[in-house]
Amino acid sequence: MPDSTRLPRLCAAVLLAGLAAMPVQAGPAAAHELPHTYVVSRAPGVLPEGIAIDRDGTMYVSSDGTGALYRGDVRDARLRPFRAEGLADRPSTLGVHTDGRGRVYSVGGAELTVHDRRGRLLATRTAQGGPLGASDLNDLVITDDAVYATDWANPVVYRAGIRHGRLGPLEPWLDVRSAFPQFPAQYWLLNGIVADRSGRTLLVASNGTEAVWRVDVANREISQVDLGGASFGADGMVLRGRTLYAVLNYGAPNGVYIADLDPDLRSGAVTHRVTGESFDLPTTLARHGCRIYVVNSQNDEPPGRPPYTVSAIDDPVCARPSR
């Protein structure tokens, strides 16, 4: 990733370094048979960034520092390198997700790649750049008929259609500047992206605007999610029904924030803030069972200090049924 695009992310982390932690909300009893900390790697410079956990508990973590992927299991505290074809020349991998067939989708630089469980490369798609220059893809979400990806360097959401199991070209789909034209284009800093169950609504996080934006897929209408005026410049996010889980590391103390949204995903309120844990510049999260898995990136002080880890915490809303 070019230094010019990395700088705002690191500056945000430095600004937050001195902020005091807020109280942790109590949650259900932990599953003590599972590890609380997972070691991604002990090799210098890995700087973990993204995470995905498949339905069977298989965990994938990406490396911002090297571009590699790591694989493990929620029952085992140690991850190992995932031998994925075609990643040797990619210096950074950020967002990673799996689909219903266990295929592994990841983004880094301008590339979207798809691998099977054995690491075989199934597809590569390249974004051709946006209004500000070369793409720096940050995160992605997979729906029944498309993959959507955010661009940290451009105020653009990309889309690759899925038809009969085949992935189409990765093309510019939405220029978000129309929602807030007076905001400087280079500071949108698009981050996490999630979709509702139907795939008809997307939520897109923007570090720069300190907001989450709602996108109607049918007409590409974009509007800010009203969270009561709170700063909510999320990094990674997870949407489960109407519950939005997010990692914040900009504009608020580092940690996991959980919001309860209305049925249309247009407004809501933050119900839980988990900021008292020993997070080390968290970037994103995954949910599996009644636990939340948080990546400790150490990206505020690269190359960080091994071991690089994922922290597991109890989900404070686990007992409440998803709506």
mmCIF file of C-alpha atoms in Angstrom:
data_model
loop_
_atom_site.group_PDB
_atom_site.id
_atom_site.type_symbol
_atom_site.label_atom_id
_atom_site.label_comp_id
_atom_site.label_asym_id
_atom_site.label_seq_id
_atom_site.Cartn_x
_atom_site.Cartn_y
_atom_site.Cartn_z
ATOM 1 C CA MET A 1 0.000 0.000 0.000
ATOM 2 C CA PRO A 2 1.522 3.407 -0.884
ATOM 3 C CA ASP A 3 2.618 5.549 2.062
ATOM 4 C CA SER A 4 0.264 8.333 0.988
ATOM 5 C CA THR A 5 -2.780 6.102 1.527
ATOM 6 C CA ARG A 6 -1.522 4.493 4.697
ATOM 7 C CA LEU A 7 -0.787 7.778 6.477
ATOM 8 C CA PRO A 8 -4.380 8.752 7.425
ATOM 9 C CA ARG A 9 -5.002 5.303 8.921
ATOM 10 C CA LEU A 10 -1.899 5.445 11.072
ATOM 11 C CA CYS A 11 -2.498 9.066 12.075
ATOM 12 C CA ALA A 12 -5.943 8.115 13.330
ATOM 13 C CA ALA A 13 -4.404 5.339 15.419
ATOM 14 C CA VAL A 14 -1.827 7.676 16.961
ATOM 15 C CA LEU A 15 -4.518 10.207 17.905
ATOM 16 C CA LEU A 16 -6.346 7.505 19.810
ATOM 17 C CA ALA A 17 -3.333 6.146 21.673
ATOM 18 C CA GLY A 18 -3.854 8.386 24.710
ATOM 19 C CA LEU A 19 -7.620 8.078 25.048
ATOM 20 C CA ALA A 20 -8.903 6.544 28.242
ATOM 21 C CA ALA A 21 -10.773 3.244 28.100
ATOM 22 C CA MET A 22 -14.504 3.144 28.798
ATOM 23 C CA PRO A 23 -16.186 0.543 31.014
ATOM 24 C CA VAL A 24 -16.862 -2.920 29.618
ATOM 25 C CA GLN A 25 -20.470 -4.007 29.483
ATOM 26 C CA ALA A 26 -21.146 -7.318 31.177
ATOM 27 C CA GLY A 27 -21.915 -10.260 28.929
ATOM 28 C CA PRO A 28 -22.917 -13.890 29.234
ATOM 29 C CA ALA A 29 -20.583 -16.423 30.749
ATOM 30 C CA ALA A 30 -17.593 -17.210 28.577
ATOM 31 C CA ALA A 31 -17.135 -20.534 26.872
ATOM 32 C CA HIS A 32 -14.070 -21.457 28.947
ATOM 33 C CA GLU A 33 -13.175 -24.457 26.831
ATOM 34 C CA LEU A 34 -12.246 -22.149 23.936
ATOM 35 C CA PRO A 35 -9.099 -19.992 23.836
ATOM 36 C CA HIS A 36 -9.328 -16.308 24.717
ATOM 37 C CA THR A 37 -6.291 -15.382 22.601
ATOM 38 C CA TYR A 38 -5.285 -16.788 19.209
ATOM 39 C CA VAL A 39 -1.740 -16.445 17.895
ATOM 40 C CA VAL A 40 -1.831 -15.579 14.196
ATOM 41 C CA SER A 41 1.943 -15.545 13.768
ATOM 42 C CA ARG A 42 5.204 -15.008 15.623
ATOM 43 C CA ALA A 43 7.043 -13.889 12.466
ATOM 44 C CA PRO A 44 8.068 -10.201 12.455
ATOM 45 C CA GLY A 45 6.002 -7.686 10.509
ATOM 46 C CA VAL A 46 2.780 -9.650 9.942
ATOM 47 C CA LEU A 47 0.363 -6.936 11.183
ATOM 48 C CA PRO A 48 -2.951 -8.847 10.996
ATOM 49 C CA GLU A 49 -5.877 -6.943 9.531
ATOM 50 C CA GLY A 50 -8.948 -8.911 8.406
ATOM 51 C CA ILE A 51 -10.776 -11.948 9.770
ATOM 52 C CA ALA A 52 -13.423 -14.417 8.635
ATOM 53 C CA ILE A 53 -14.837 -17.439 10.437
ATOM 54 C CA ASP A 54 -16.670 -20.091 8.434
ATOM 55 C CA ARG A 55 -19.735 -21.890 9.793
ATOM 56 C CA ASP A 56 -17.610 -24.881 10.842
ATOM 57 C CA GLY A 57 -15.302 -22.696 12.952
ATOM 58 C CA THR A 58 -12.478 -22.392 10.415
ATOM 59 C CA MET A 59 -10.777 -19.026 10.929
ATOM 60 C CA TYR A 60 -8.924 -16.982 8.309
ATOM 61 C CA VAL A 61 -6.828 -13.910 9.141
ATOM 62 C CA SER A 62 -5.139 -11.616 6.623
ATOM 63 C CA SER A 63 -1.814 -9.790 6.890
ATOM 64 C CA ASP A 64 -1.476 -6.105 6.083
ATOM 65 C CA GLY A 65 2.288 -6.422 6.530
ATOM 66 C CA THR A 66 3.044 -9.329 4.182
ATOM 67 C CA GLY A 67 -0.095 -10.064 2.141
ATOM 68 C CA ALA A 68 -0.319 -13.605 3.479
ATOM 69 C CA LEU A 69 -3.381 -15.441 4.791
ATOM 70 C CA TYR A 70 -3.442 -17.561 7.943
ATOM 71 C CA ARG A 71 -5.884 -20.335 8.840
ATOM 72 C CA GLY A 72 -6.911 -21.933 12.094
ATOM 73 C CA ASP A 73 -9.883 -23.180 14.087
ATOM 74 C CA VAL A 74 -11.788 -21.574 16.945
ATOM 75 C CA ARG A 75 -10.903 -24.601 19.093
ATOM 76 C CA ASP A 76 -7.130 -24.150 18.583
ATOM 77 C CA ALA A 77 -5.157 -21.146 19.838
ATOM 78 C CA ARG A 78 -2.620 -21.313 16.997
ATOM 79 C CA LEU A 79 -3.091 -20.348 13.350
ATOM 80 C CA ARG A 80 -0.836 -21.494 10.516
ATOM 81 C CA PRO A 81 -0.034 -20.074 7.066
ATOM 82 C CA PHE A 82 -2.732 -20.769 4.475
ATOM 83 C CA ARG A 83 -0.900 -21.715 1.297
ATOM 84 C CA ALA A 84 -2.964 -19.652 -1.107
ATOM 85 C CA GLU A 85 -1.816 -19.479 -4.721
ATOM 86 C CA GLY A 86 -1.119 -16.103 -6.263
ATOM 87 C CA LEU A 87 -0.533 -14.085 -3.100
ATOM 88 C CA ALA A 88 3.274 -14.136 -3.096
ATOM 89 C CA ASP A 89 3.489 -10.820 -4.937
ATOM 90 C CA ARG A 90 0.678 -9.058 -3.072
ATOM 91 C CA PRO A 91 2.311 -6.958 -0.332
ATOM 92 C CA SER A 92 -0.861 -6.420 1.681
ATOM 93 C CA THR A 93 -4.121 -8.304 2.218
ATOM 94 C CA LEU A 94 -6.907 -6.553 4.113
ATOM 95 C CA GLY A 95 -10.510 -7.764 3.963
ATOM 96 C CA VAL A 96 -11.188 -11.513 3.953
ATOM 97 C CA HIS A 97 -14.525 -13.370 3.897
ATOM 98 C CA THR A 98 -15.905 -16.803 3.047
ATOM 99 C CA ASP A 99 -19.034 -17.767 1.160
ATOM 100 C CA GLY A 100 -21.542 -20.564 1.730
ATOM 101 C CA ARG A 101 -19.303 -23.064 -0.097
ATOM 102 C CA GLY A 102 -16.245 -22.270 2.019
ATOM 103 C CA ARG A 103 -14.445 -20.335 -0.706
ATOM 104 C CA VAL A 104 -12.104 -17.621 0.556
ATOM 105 C CA TYR A 105 -12.431 -14.115 -0.894
ATOM 106 C CA SER A 106 -9.809 -11.486 -0.057
ATOM 107 C CA VAL A 107 -8.727 -8.034 -1.208
ATOM 108 C CA GLY A 108 -5.406 -6.225 -1.248
ATOM 109 C CA GLY A 109 -4.126 -3.367 -3.382
ATOM 110 C CA ALA A 110 -6.341 -3.367 -6.479
ATOM 111 C CA GLU A 111 -7.001 -7.134 -6.457
ATOM 112 C CA LEU A 112 -9.902 -9.315 -5.416
ATOM 113 C CA THR A 113 -8.986 -13.006 -5.268
ATOM 114 C CA VAL A 114 -11.009 -16.163 -4.651
ATOM 115 C CA HIS A 115 -9.464 -19.422 -3.351
ATOM 116 C CA ASP A 116 -10.893 -22.796 -2.495
ATOM 117 C CA ARG A 117 -10.266 -24.503 0.848
ATOM 118 C CA ARG A 118 -7.068 -26.081 -0.487
ATOM 119 C CA GLY A 119 -5.651 -22.715 -1.490
ATOM 120 C CA ARG A 120 -6.174 -23.125 -5.226
ATOM 121 C CA LEU A 121 -6.703 -19.799 -6.982
ATOM 122 C CA LEU A 122 -10.161 -19.769 -8.559
ATOM 123 C CA ALA A 123 -10.419 -16.160 -9.713
ATOM 124 C CA THR A 124 -8.628 -12.819 -9.711
ATOM 125 C CA ARG A 125 -10.344 -9.536 -10.487
ATOM 126 C CA THR A 126 -8.620 -6.152 -10.636
ATOM 127 C CA ALA A 127 -10.089 -2.718 -9.995
ATOM 128 C CA GLN A 128 -8.918 -0.210 -12.572
ATOM 129 C CA GLY A 129 -8.691 2.742 -10.202
ATOM 130 C CA GLY A 130 -10.961 5.592 -9.232
ATOM 131 C CA PRO A 131 -11.199 9.376 -9.512
ATOM 132 C CA LEU A 132 -8.196 9.880 -7.230
ATOM 133 C CA GLY A 133 -5.919 7.228 -8.699
ATOM 134 C CA ALA A 134 -4.953 3.613 -8.031
ATOM 135 C CA SER A 135 -7.324 1.498 -5.954
ATOM 136 C CA ASP A 136 -6.541 0.330 -2.418
ATOM 137 C CA LEU A 137 -9.329 -2.169 -1.734
ATOM 138 C CA ASN A 138 -10.133 -2.371 1.951
ATOM 139 C CA ASP A 139 -13.047 -4.697 2.674
ATOM 140 C CA LEU A 140 -15.713 -6.732 0.909
ATOM 141 C CA VAL A 141 -19.086 -8.351 1.344
ATOM 142 C CA ILE A 142 -20.570 -11.288 -0.557
ATOM 143 C CA THR A 143 -24.271 -11.438 -1.476
ATOM 144 C CA ASP A 144 -26.175 -13.992 -3.547
ATOM 145 C CA ASP A 145 -25.505 -12.156 -6.794
ATOM 146 C CA ALA A 146 -22.430 -9.978 -6.254
ATOM 147 C CA VAL A 147 -19.290 -9.080 -4.357
ATOM 148 C CA TYR A 148 -18.979 -5.458 -3.239
ATOM 149 C CA ALA A 149 -15.642 -3.942 -2.191
ATOM 150 C CA THR A 150 -14.686 -0.605 -0.633
ATOM 151 C CA ASP A 151 -11.698 1.486 -1.697
ATOM 152 C CA TRP A 152 -9.616 3.226 0.977
ATOM 153 C CA ALA A 153 -7.938 5.496 -1.595
ATOM 154 C CA ASN A 154 -11.035 6.457 -3.604
ATOM 155 C CA PRO A 155 -14.620 7.315 -2.564
ATOM 156 C CA VAL A 156 -15.885 4.362 -4.586
ATOM 157 C CA VAL A 157 -17.636 1.037 -3.958
ATOM 158 C CA TYR A 158 -16.820 -1.632 -6.578
ATOM 159 C CA ARG A 159 -19.040 -4.511 -7.663
ATOM 160 C CA ALA A 160 -18.356 -7.868 -9.300
ATOM 161 C CA GLY A 161 -21.508 -9.713 -10.286
ATOM 162 C CA ILE A 162 -21.961 -13.439 -9.619
ATOM 163 C CA ARG A 163 -23.876 -15.397 -12.261
ATOM 164 C CA HIS A 164 -24.128 -19.186 -12.389
ATOM 165 C CA GLY A 165 -21.282 -19.337 -9.877
ATOM 166 C CA ARG A 166 -18.946 -17.237 -12.030
ATOM 167 C CA LEU A 167 -17.476 -13.930 -10.898
ATOM 168 C CA GLY A 168 -17.780 -11.011 -13.304
ATOM 169 C CA PRO A 169 -15.409 -8.063 -13.713
ATOM 170 C CA LEU A 170 -14.760 -5.771 -10.737
ATOM 171 C CA GLU A 171 -16.198 -2.427 -11.800
ATOM 172 C CA PRO A 172 -16.927 0.955 -10.162
ATOM 173 C CA TRP A 173 -20.500 0.777 -8.897
ATOM 174 C CA LEU A 174 -21.093 3.720 -6.557
ATOM 175 C CA ASP A 175 -19.299 7.042 -6.087
ATOM 176 C CA VAL A 176 -20.246 7.977 -2.525
ATOM 177 C CA ARG A 177 -19.393 11.670 -2.910
ATOM 178 C CA SER A 178 -22.975 12.358 -4.005
ATOM 179 C CA ALA A 179 -24.127 11.820 -0.419
ATOM 180 C CA PHE A 180 -21.881 14.554 1.016
ATOM 181 C CA PRO A 181 -20.478 16.615 -1.902
ATOM 182 C CA GLN A 182 -18.769 19.238 0.249
ATOM 183 C CA PHE A 183 -16.617 16.652 2.030
ATOM 184 C CA PRO A 184 -13.046 16.306 0.637
ATOM 185 C CA ALA A 185 -12.930 13.298 -1.680
ATOM 186 C CA GLN A 186 -9.551 12.042 -0.430
ATOM 187 C CA TYR A 187 -10.761 11.787 3.163
ATOM 188 C CA TRP A 188 -13.771 9.508 2.770
ATOM 189 C CA LEU A 189 -11.472 6.579 3.680
ATOM 190 C CA LEU A 190 -13.985 3.817 3.035
ATOM 191 C CA ASN A 191 -13.625 0.831 5.327
ATOM 192 C CA GLY A 192 -15.998 -1.934 6.386
ATOM 193 C CA ILE A 193 -18.983 -3.016 4.310
ATOM 194 C CA VAL A 194 -21.873 -5.364 5.189
ATOM 195 C CA ALA A 195 -25.183 -6.401 3.624
ATOM 196 C CA ASP A 196 -28.564 -7.396 5.014
ATOM 197 C CA ARG A 197 -29.812 -10.970 4.499
ATOM 198 C CA SER A 198 -31.603 -10.093 1.268
ATOM 199 C CA GLY A 199 -28.603 -8.339 -0.253
ATOM 200 C CA ARG A 200 -30.802 -5.332 -1.015
ATOM 201 C CA THR A 201 -29.204 -2.989 1.525
ATOM 202 C CA LEU A 202 -25.533 -2.276 2.163
ATOM 203 C CA LEU A 203 -23.936 -0.451 5.072
ATOM 204 C CA VAL A 204 -20.606 1.208 4.315
ATOM 205 C CA ALA A 205 -18.258 2.637 6.957
ATOM 206 C CA SER A 206 -16.245 5.798 6.380
ATOM 207 C CA ASN A 207 -13.406 6.701 8.743
ATOM 208 C CA GLY A 208 -13.177 10.214 7.342
ATOM 209 C CA THR A 209 -16.828 11.181 7.780
ATOM 210 C CA GLU A 210 -16.996 9.241 11.070
ATOM 211 C CA ALA A 211 -20.251 7.701 9.888
ATOM 212 C CA VAL A 212 -21.927 4.614 8.467
ATOM 213 C CA TRP A 213 -23.769 5.062 5.170
ATOM 214 C CA ARG A 214 -26.811 3.088 4.006
ATOM 215 C CA VAL A 215 -27.034 2.128 0.332
ATOM 216 C CA ASP A 216 -30.186 0.899 -1.395
ATOM 217 C CA VAL A 217 -28.815 -1.563 -3.943
ATOM 218 C CA ALA A 218 -31.733 -1.214 -6.377
ATOM 219 C CA ASN A 219 -31.405 2.533 -6.942
ATOM 220 C CA ARG A 220 -27.974 3.215 -5.338
ATOM 221 C CA GLU A 221 -29.530 5.793 -3.064
ATOM 222 C CA ILE A 222 -27.137 6.602 -0.206
ATOM 223 C CA SER A 223 -27.906 8.194 3.156
ATOM 224 C CA GLN A 224 -26.233 8.423 6.559
ATOM 225 C CA VAL A 225 -27.355 5.997 9.254
ATOM 226 C CA ASP A 226 -28.607 8.087 12.172
ATOM 227 C CA LEU A 227 -26.935 6.867 15.352
ATOM 228 C CA GLY A 228 -27.950 9.799 17.509
ATOM 229 C CA GLY A 229 -25.081 12.043 16.531
ATOM 230 C CA ALA A 230 -22.401 9.725 17.888
ATOM 231 C CA SER A 231 -19.061 9.498 16.099
ATOM 232 C CA PHE A 232 -19.105 6.118 14.389
ATOM 233 C CA GLY A 233 -16.179 5.944 11.984
ATOM 234 C CA ALA A 234 -16.112 2.169 11.971
ATOM 235 C CA ASP A 235 -13.343 -0.003 10.586
ATOM 236 C CA GLY A 236 -14.589 -3.601 10.200
ATOM 237 C CA MET A 237 -18.265 -4.465 10.744
ATOM 238 C CA VAL A 238 -20.617 -7.444 11.082
ATOM 239 C CA LEU A 239 -24.399 -7.228 10.579
ATOM 240 C CA ARG A 240 -26.588 -9.875 12.197
ATOM 241 C CA GLY A 241 -30.257 -9.143 11.619
ATOM 242 C CA ARG A 242 -30.649 -5.601 12.972
ATOM 243 C CA THR A 243 -27.587 -5.780 15.221
ATOM 244 C CA LEU A 244 -24.532 -3.982 13.902
ATOM 245 C CA TYR A 245 -21.184 -4.985 15.402
ATOM 246 C CA ALA A 246 -18.283 -2.653 14.626
ATOM 247 C CA VAL A 247 -14.684 -2.018 15.567
ATOM 248 C CA LEU A 248 -13.861 1.637 16.150
ATOM 249 C CA ASN A 249 -10.305 2.936 16.235
ATOM 250 C CA TYR A 250 -10.956 6.497 15.099
ATOM 251 C CA GLY A 251 -13.052 9.215 16.738
ATOM 252 C CA ALA A 252 -13.775 7.101 19.830
ATOM 253 C CA PRO A 253 -11.866 4.816 22.234
ATOM 254 C CA ASN A 254 -10.613 1.620 20.571
ATOM 255 C CA GLY A 255 -12.961 -1.296 20.916
ATOM 256 C CA VAL A 256 -16.132 -3.109 19.859
ATOM 257 C CA TYR A 257 -19.313 -1.074 19.535
ATOM 258 C CA ILE A 258 -22.734 -2.651 19.071
ATOM 259 C CA ALA A 259 -25.767 -0.797 17.721
ATOM 260 C CA ASP A 260 -29.421 -1.810 17.554
ATOM 261 C CA LEU A 261 -30.869 -0.611 14.243
ATOM 262 C CA ASP A 262 -34.438 -0.053 13.077
ATOM 263 C CA PRO A 263 -36.035 -2.507 10.600
ATOM 264 C CA ASP A 264 -34.988 -0.386 7.601
ATOM 265 C CA LEU A 265 -31.398 0.002 8.862
ATOM 266 C CA ARG A 266 -31.742 3.776 8.683
ATOM 267 C CA SER A 267 -31.256 4.674 12.338
ATOM 268 C CA GLY A 268 -30.430 3.143 15.678
ATOM 269 C CA ALA A 269 -28.578 3.503 18.944
ATOM 270 C CA VAL A 270 -25.330 2.196 20.361
ATOM 271 C CA THR A 271 -26.237 -0.276 23.087
ATOM 272 C CA HIS A 272 -22.839 -1.716 24.083
ATOM 273 C CA ARG A 273 -19.253 -0.441 24.134
ATOM 274 C CA VAL A 274 -16.515 -2.970 24.887
ATOM 275 C CA THR A 275 -13.376 -0.890 25.303
ATOM 276 C CA GLY A 276 -11.740 -2.188 28.462
ATOM 277 C CA GLU A 277 -10.211 -5.293 26.895
ATOM 278 C CA SER A 278 -6.509 -5.526 26.035
ATOM 279 C CA PHE A 279 -7.018 -4.687 22.359
ATOM 280 C CA ASP A 280 -3.951 -3.574 20.392
ATOM 281 C CA LEU A 281 -5.325 -1.245 17.710
ATOM 282 C CA PRO A 282 -8.248 -3.488 16.712
ATOM 283 C CA THR A 283 -9.214 -3.324 13.044
ATOM 284 C CA THR A 284 -12.111 -5.711 12.525
ATOM 285 C CA LEU A 285 -14.093 -8.570 13.980
ATOM 286 C CA ALA A 286 -15.990 -11.767 13.264
ATOM 287 C CA ARG A 287 -18.788 -13.432 15.193
ATOM 288 C CA HIS A 288 -19.131 -17.168 15.795
ATOM 289 C CA GLY A 289 -21.381 -18.785 18.334
ATOM 290 C CA CYS A 290 -21.727 -16.437 21.282
ATOM 291 C CA ARG A 291 -18.282 -14.945 20.859
ATOM 292 C CA ILE A 292 -16.725 -11.998 19.032
ATOM 293 C CA TYR A 293 -13.236 -12.370 17.579
ATOM 294 C CA VAL A 294 -11.249 -9.122 17.347
ATOM 295 C CA VAL A 295 -8.054 -8.613 15.310
ATOM 296 C CA ASN A 296 -5.185 -6.849 17.119
ATOM 297 C CA SER A 297 -3.396 -5.180 14.209
ATOM 298 C CA GLN A 298 -0.581 -3.283 15.982
ATOM 299 C CA ASN A 299 -0.736 -1.058 12.900
ATOM 300 C CA ASP A 300 -0.207 2.099 14.940
ATOM 301 C CA GLU A 301 3.439 1.129 15.453
ATOM 302 C CA PRO A 302 4.497 -0.987 12.480
ATOM 303 C CA PRO A 303 6.036 -3.531 12.317
ATOM 304 C CA GLY A 304 4.606 -4.136 15.796
ATOM 305 C CA ARG A 305 5.877 -6.798 18.140
ATOM 306 C CA PRO A 306 5.194 -10.536 17.785
ATOM 307 C CA PRO A 307 3.131 -12.450 18.597
ATOM 308 C CA TYR A 308 0.291 -11.028 16.507
ATOM 309 C CA THR A 309 -3.049 -12.039 17.948
ATOM 310 C CA VAL A 310 -6.828 -12.228 17.788
ATOM 311 C CA SER A 311 -8.771 -11.668 21.017
ATOM 312 C CA ALA A 312 -12.026 -13.504 21.748
ATOM 313 C CA ILE A 313 -14.678 -11.890 23.943
ATOM 314 C CA ASP A 314 -18.212 -12.833 24.919
ATOM 315 C CA ASP A 315 -21.001 -11.339 22.820
ATOM 316 C CA PRO A 316 -23.011 -9.183 25.254
ATOM 317 C CA VAL A 317 -26.198 -9.480 23.163
ATOM 318 C CA CYS A 318 -25.978 -13.226 22.549
ATOM 319 C CA ALA A 319 -28.958 -14.026 24.718
ATOM 320 C CA ARG A 320 -31.196 -11.693 22.720
ATOM 321 C CA PRO A 321 -32.674 -13.324 19.602
ATOM 322 C CA SER A 322 -31.727 -11.782 16.252
ATOM 323 C CA ARG A 323 -34.556 -9.873 14.549
#
